[in-house]
CSV table of C-alpha atoms in Angstrom, one decimal:
chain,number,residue,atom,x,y,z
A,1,UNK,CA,4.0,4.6,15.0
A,2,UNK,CA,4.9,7.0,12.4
A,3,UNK,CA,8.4,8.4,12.8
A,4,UNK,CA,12.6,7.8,12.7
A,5,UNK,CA,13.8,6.4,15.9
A,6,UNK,CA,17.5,7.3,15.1
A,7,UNK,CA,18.5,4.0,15.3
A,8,UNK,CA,18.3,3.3,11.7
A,9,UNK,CA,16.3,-0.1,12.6
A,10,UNK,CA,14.0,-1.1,10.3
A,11,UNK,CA,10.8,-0.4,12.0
A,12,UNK,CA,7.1,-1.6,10.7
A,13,UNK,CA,6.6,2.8,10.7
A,14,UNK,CA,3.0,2.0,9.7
A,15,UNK,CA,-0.1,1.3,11.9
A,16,UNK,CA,-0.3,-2.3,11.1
A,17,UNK,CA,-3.9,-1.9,10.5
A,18,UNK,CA,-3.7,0.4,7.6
A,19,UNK,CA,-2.1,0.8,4.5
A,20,UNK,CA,-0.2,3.8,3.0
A,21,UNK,CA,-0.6,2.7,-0.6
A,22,UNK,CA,-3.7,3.4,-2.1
A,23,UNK,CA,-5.8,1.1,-2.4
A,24,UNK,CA,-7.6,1.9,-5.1
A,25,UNK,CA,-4.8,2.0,-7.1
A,26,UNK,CA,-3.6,-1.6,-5.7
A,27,UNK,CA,-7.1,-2.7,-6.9
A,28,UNK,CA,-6.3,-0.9,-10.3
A,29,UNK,CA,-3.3,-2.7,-11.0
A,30,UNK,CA,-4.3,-6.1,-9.7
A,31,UNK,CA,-7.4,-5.7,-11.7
A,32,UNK,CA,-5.3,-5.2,-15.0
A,33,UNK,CA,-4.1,-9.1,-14.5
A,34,UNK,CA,-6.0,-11.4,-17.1
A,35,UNK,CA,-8.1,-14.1,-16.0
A,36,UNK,CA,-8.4,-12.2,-12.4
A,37,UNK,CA,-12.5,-11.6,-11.9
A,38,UNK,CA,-12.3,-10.6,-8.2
A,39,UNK,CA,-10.6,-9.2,-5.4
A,40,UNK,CA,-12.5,-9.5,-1.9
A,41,UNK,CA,-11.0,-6.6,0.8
A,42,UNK,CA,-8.7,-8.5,2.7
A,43,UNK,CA,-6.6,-9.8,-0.1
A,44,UNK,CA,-6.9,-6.1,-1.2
A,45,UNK,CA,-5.6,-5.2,2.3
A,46,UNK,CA,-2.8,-8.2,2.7
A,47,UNK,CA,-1.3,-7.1,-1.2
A,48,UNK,CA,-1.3,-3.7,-0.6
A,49,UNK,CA,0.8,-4.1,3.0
A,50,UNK,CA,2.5,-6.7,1.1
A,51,UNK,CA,4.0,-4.1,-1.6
A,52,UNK,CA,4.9,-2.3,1.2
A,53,UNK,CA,6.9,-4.5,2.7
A,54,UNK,CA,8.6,-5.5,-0.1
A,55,UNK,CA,9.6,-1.6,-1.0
A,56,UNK,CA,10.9,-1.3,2.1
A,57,UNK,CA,12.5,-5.2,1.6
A,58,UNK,CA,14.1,-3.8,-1.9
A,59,UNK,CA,15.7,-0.6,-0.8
A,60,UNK,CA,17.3,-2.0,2.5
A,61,UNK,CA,18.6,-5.2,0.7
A,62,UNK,CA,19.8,-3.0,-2.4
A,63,UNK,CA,21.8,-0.6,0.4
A,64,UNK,CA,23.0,-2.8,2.6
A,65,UNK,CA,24.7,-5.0,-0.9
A,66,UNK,CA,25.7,-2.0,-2.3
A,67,UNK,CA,28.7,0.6,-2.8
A,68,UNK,CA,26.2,3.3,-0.9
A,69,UNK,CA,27.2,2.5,1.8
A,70,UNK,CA,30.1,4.6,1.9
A,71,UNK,CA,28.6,7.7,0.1
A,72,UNK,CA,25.2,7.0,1.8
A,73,UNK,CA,23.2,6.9,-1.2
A,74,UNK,CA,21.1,4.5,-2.7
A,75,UNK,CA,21.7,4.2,-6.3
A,76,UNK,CA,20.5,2.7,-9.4
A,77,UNK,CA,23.2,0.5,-9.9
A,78,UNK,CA,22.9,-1.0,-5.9
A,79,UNK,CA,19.0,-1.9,-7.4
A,80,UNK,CA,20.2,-3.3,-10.6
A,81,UNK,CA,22.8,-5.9,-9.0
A,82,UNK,CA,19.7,-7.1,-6.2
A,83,UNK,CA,18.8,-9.9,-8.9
A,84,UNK,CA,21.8,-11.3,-9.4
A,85,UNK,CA,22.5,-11.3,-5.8
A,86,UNK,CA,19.3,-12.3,-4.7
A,87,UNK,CA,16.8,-14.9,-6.1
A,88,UNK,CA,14.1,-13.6,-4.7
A,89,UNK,CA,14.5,-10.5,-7.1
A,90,UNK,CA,14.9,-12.5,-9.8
A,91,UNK,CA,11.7,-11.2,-11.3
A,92,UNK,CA,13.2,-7.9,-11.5
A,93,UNK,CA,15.7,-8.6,-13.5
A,94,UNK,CA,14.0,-7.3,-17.2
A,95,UNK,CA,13.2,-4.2,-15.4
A,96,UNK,CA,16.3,-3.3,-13.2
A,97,UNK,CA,18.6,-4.1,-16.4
A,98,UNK,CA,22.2,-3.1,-16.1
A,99,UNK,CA,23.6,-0.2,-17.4
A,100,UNK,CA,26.4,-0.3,-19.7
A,101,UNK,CA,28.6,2.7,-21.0
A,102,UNK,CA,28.6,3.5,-24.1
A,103,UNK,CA,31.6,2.9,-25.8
A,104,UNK,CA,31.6,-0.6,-23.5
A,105,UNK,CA,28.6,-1.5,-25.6
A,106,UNK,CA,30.0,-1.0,-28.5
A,107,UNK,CA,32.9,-2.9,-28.0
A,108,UNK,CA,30.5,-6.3,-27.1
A,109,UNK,CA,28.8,-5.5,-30.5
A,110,UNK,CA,32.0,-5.5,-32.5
A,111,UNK,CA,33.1,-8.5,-30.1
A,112,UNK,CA,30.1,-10.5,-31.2
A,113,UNK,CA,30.3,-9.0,-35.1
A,114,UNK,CA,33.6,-10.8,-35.2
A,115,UNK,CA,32.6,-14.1,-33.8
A,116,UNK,CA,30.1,-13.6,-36.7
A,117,UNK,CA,31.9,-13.1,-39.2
A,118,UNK,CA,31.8,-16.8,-40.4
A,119,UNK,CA,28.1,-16.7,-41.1
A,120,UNK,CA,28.8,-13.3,-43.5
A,121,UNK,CA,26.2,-11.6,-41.5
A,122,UNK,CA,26.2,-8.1,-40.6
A,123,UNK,CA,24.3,-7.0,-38.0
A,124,UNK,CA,23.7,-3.6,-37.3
A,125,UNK,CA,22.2,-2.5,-34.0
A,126,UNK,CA,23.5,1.2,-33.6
A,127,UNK,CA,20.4,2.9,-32.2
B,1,UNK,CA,-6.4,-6.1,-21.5
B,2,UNK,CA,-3.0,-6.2,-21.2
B,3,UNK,CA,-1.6,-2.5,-19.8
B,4,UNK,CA,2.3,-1.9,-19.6
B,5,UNK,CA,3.9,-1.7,-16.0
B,6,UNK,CA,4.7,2.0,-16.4
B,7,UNK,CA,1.2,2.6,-16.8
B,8,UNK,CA,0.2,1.8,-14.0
B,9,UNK,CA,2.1,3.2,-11.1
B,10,UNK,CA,2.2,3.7,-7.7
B,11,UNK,CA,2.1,7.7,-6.1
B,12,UNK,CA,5.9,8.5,-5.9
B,13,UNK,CA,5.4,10.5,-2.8
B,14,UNK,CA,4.0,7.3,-0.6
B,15,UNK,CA,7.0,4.9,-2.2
B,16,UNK,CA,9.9,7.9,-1.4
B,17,UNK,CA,8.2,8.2,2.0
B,18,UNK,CA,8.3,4.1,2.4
B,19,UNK,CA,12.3,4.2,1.1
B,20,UNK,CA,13.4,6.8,3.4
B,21,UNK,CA,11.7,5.6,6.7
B,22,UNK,CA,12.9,2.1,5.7
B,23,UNK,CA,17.0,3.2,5.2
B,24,UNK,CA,19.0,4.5,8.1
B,25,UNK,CA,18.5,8.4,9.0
B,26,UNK,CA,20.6,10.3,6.3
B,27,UNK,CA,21.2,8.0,3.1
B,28,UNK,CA,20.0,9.6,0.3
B,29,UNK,CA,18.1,8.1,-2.4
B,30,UNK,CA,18.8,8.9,-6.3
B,31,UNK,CA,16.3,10.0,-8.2
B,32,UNK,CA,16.5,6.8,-10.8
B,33,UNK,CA,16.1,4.5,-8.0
B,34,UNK,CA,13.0,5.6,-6.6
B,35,UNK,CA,11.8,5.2,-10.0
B,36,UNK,CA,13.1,2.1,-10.2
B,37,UNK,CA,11.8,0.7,-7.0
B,38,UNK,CA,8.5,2.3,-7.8
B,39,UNK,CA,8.5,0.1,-11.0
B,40,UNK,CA,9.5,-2.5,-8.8
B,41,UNK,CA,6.9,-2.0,-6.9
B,42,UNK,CA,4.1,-2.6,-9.6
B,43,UNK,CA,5.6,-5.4,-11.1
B,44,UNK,CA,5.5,-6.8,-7.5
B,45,UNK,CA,2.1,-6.1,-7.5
B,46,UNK,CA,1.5,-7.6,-11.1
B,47,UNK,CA,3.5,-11.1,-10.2
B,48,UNK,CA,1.4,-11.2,-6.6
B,49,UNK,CA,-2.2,-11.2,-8.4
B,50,UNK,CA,-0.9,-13.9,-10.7
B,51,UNK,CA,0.5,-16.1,-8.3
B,52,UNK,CA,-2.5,-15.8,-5.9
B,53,UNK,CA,-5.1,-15.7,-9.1
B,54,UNK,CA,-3.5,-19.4,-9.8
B,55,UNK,CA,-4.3,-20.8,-6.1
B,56,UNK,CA,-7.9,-19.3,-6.9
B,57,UNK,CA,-8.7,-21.2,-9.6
B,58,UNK,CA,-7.3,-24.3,-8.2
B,59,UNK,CA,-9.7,-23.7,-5.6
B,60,UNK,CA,-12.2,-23.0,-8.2
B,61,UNK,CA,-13.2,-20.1,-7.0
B,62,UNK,CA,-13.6,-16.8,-9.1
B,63,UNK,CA,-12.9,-14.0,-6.7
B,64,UNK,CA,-9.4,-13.8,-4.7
B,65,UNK,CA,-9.3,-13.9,-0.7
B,66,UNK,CA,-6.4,-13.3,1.7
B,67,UNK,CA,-5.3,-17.2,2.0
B,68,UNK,CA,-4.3,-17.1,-1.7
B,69,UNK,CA,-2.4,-13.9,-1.3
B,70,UNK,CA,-0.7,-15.3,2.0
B,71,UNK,CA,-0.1,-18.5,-0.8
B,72,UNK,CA,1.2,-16.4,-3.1
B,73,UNK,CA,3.6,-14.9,-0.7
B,74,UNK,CA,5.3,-18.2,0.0
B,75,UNK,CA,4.9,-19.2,-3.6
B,76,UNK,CA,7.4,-16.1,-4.4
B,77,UNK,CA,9.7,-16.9,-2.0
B,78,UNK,CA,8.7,-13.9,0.5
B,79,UNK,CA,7.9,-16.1,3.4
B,80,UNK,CA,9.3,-13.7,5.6
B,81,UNK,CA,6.5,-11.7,5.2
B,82,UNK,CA,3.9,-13.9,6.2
B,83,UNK,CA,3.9,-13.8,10.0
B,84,UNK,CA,3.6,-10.0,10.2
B,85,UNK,CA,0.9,-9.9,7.0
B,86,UNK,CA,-0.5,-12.3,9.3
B,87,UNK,CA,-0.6,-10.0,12.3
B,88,UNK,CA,-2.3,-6.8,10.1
B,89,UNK,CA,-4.6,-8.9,8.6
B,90,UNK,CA,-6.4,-9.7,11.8
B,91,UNK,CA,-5.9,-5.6,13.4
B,92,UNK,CA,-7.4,-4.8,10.0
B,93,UNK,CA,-10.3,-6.9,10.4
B,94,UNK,CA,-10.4,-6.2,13.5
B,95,UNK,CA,-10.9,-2.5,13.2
B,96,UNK,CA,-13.5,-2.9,10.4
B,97,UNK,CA,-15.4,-5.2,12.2
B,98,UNK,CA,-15.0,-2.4,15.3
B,99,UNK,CA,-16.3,0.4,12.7
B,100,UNK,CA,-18.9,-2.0,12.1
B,101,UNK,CA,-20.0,-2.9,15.4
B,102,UNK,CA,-19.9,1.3,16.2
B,103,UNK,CA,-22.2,2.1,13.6
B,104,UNK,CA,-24.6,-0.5,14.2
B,105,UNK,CA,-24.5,0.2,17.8
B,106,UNK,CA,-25.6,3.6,16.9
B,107,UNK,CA,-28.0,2.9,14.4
B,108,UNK,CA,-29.4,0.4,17.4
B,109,UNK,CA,-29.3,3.5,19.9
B,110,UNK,CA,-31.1,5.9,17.2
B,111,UNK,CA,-33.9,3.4,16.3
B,112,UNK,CA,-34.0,2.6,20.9
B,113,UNK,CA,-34.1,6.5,21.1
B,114,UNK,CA,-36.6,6.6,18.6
B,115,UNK,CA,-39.1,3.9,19.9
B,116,UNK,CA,-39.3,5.2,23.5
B,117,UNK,CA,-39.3,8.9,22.5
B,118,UNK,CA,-42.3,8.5,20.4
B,119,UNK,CA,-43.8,7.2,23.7
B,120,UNK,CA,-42.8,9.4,26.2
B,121,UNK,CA,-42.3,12.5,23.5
B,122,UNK,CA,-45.3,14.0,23.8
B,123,UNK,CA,-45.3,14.5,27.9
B,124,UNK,CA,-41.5,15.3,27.8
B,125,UNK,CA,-42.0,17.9,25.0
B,126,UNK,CA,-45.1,19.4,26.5
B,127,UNK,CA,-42.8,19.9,30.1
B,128,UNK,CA,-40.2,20.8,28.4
B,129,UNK,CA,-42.2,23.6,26.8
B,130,UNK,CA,-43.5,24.6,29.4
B,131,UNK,CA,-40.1,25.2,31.4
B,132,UNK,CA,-38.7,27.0,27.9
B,133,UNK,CA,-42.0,29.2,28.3
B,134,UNK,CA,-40.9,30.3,32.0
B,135,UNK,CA,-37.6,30.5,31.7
B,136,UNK,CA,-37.8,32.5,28.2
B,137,UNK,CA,-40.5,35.4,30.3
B,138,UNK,CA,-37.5,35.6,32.9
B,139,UNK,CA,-35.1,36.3,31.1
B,140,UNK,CA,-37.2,38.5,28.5
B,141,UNK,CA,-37.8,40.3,31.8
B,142,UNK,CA,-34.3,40.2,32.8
B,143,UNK,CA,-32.9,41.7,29.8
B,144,UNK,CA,-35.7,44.2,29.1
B,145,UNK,CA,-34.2,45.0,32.3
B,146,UNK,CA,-30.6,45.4,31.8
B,147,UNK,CA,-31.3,47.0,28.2
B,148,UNK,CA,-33.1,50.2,29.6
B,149,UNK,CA,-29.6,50.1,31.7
């Protein structure tokens, strides 16, 4: 049941019975969804095994398409590319946004303040 | 009532200990993308009750039941989970209907117990008394004895 077999295989670690995401706070979230009146304690059960299942989905996807592989950790970045790479993540994709230096940014503003320039609009985003 | 994903999250102990049994023995996991997978994991959550909220009211029913989550699944392109939510939901209902079945098979044996002790009670008791009366004088006389020891 519980436990690392070694192997690294992606094992169903969990007594398939039981969840280890509370279910109240499943309930708590799914209950914050408008128009949702309901929730009868097996779709409680099947959403809260689903989440788990698709945690475990995300970070093994995310690894095995990312640069971690050779440092053998699983970054930001590896979760960030999983939309792009993956359609099935596209939901994601507003809340695993990219990350951009700095002074990359800045470039892309003054990049997009030139093709501007035409309309005499300044834009000033600096925040 | 709409309440912002960050609001409501899921305990970052249970999502780390989900990550780490999930990834081969030794990979580390940085401390933004647990985070970020826990966000993940919400908005999952979020996009789930939607999905399966929508085959509910096509069904025109007001309260959500396992089909439309297993709809929503396959809806949201997660197919692959299907066959072994599949395979829980049934060892789930399973052991609730087993918890069930235990406690109404005790409450069955209290009320049996009940019903035949209120009939045979009073002989039993008044035997039993008896044999606590005898067996209290011996060993009243027994350790009177040993005491004076």
């Amino acid at each position: 049941m519980a436990g690392k077999d070694g192997s690294g295989k992606m094992l169903d670690f969990t007594d398939s019975r039981q969840v280890s995401l509370p279910i109240s706070r499943v309930k708590l979230i799914m209950k914050s969804s408008p128009d949702v009146s309901n929730i009868n304690q097996d779709a409680l059960f099947l959403t809260a095994k689903a989440t788990e299942l698709f945690v475990q989905y995300l970070a093994t996807y995310s690894y095995k398409k990312g640069t971690g592989r050779e440092t053998k950790c699983l970054t930001y970045g590896d979760l960030a590319r999983s939309p792009e790479e993956c359609d099935t993540f596209q939901f994601l994709a507003d809340i695993l946004p990219k990350k951009i230096l700095a002074r990359d940014y800045l470039k892309l503003l003054e990049e997009e303040e030139k093709g501007d320039e035409g309309d005499g609009e300044e834009s000033d985003d600096s925040d | 009532m709409a309440e912002r994903p960050e609001d409501l999250n899921l305990p970052n102990a249970v999502i780390t200990r989900i990550i780490k049994e999930a990834l081969p023995d030794g990979v580390n996991v940085s401390k933004e993308a647990r985070s970020a997978i826990s966000r993940a994991a919400s908005v999952f959550v979020l996009y789930a009750t939607s999905c399966a909220n929508n085959f509910a009211m096509k069904g025109k029913r007001k309260t959500l039941n396992a089909g439309d989550v297993l709809s929503a699944m396959e809806e949201m392109e997660f197919q692959r989970f299907v066959p072994l939510l599949k395979d829980s939901l049934e060892a789930y209902k399973k052991g609730q209907k087993g918890k069930k079945e235990a406690s109404e098979q005790k409450r069955k044996e209290k009320d049996k117990k009940t019903d035949s002790e209120e009939n045979d009670k009073s002989r039993e008791e008044e035997n039993e008394e008896e044999e606590e009366r005898m067996e209290e004088e011996e060993t009243k006389e027994g350790e009177g004895e040993e005491e004076e020891d």
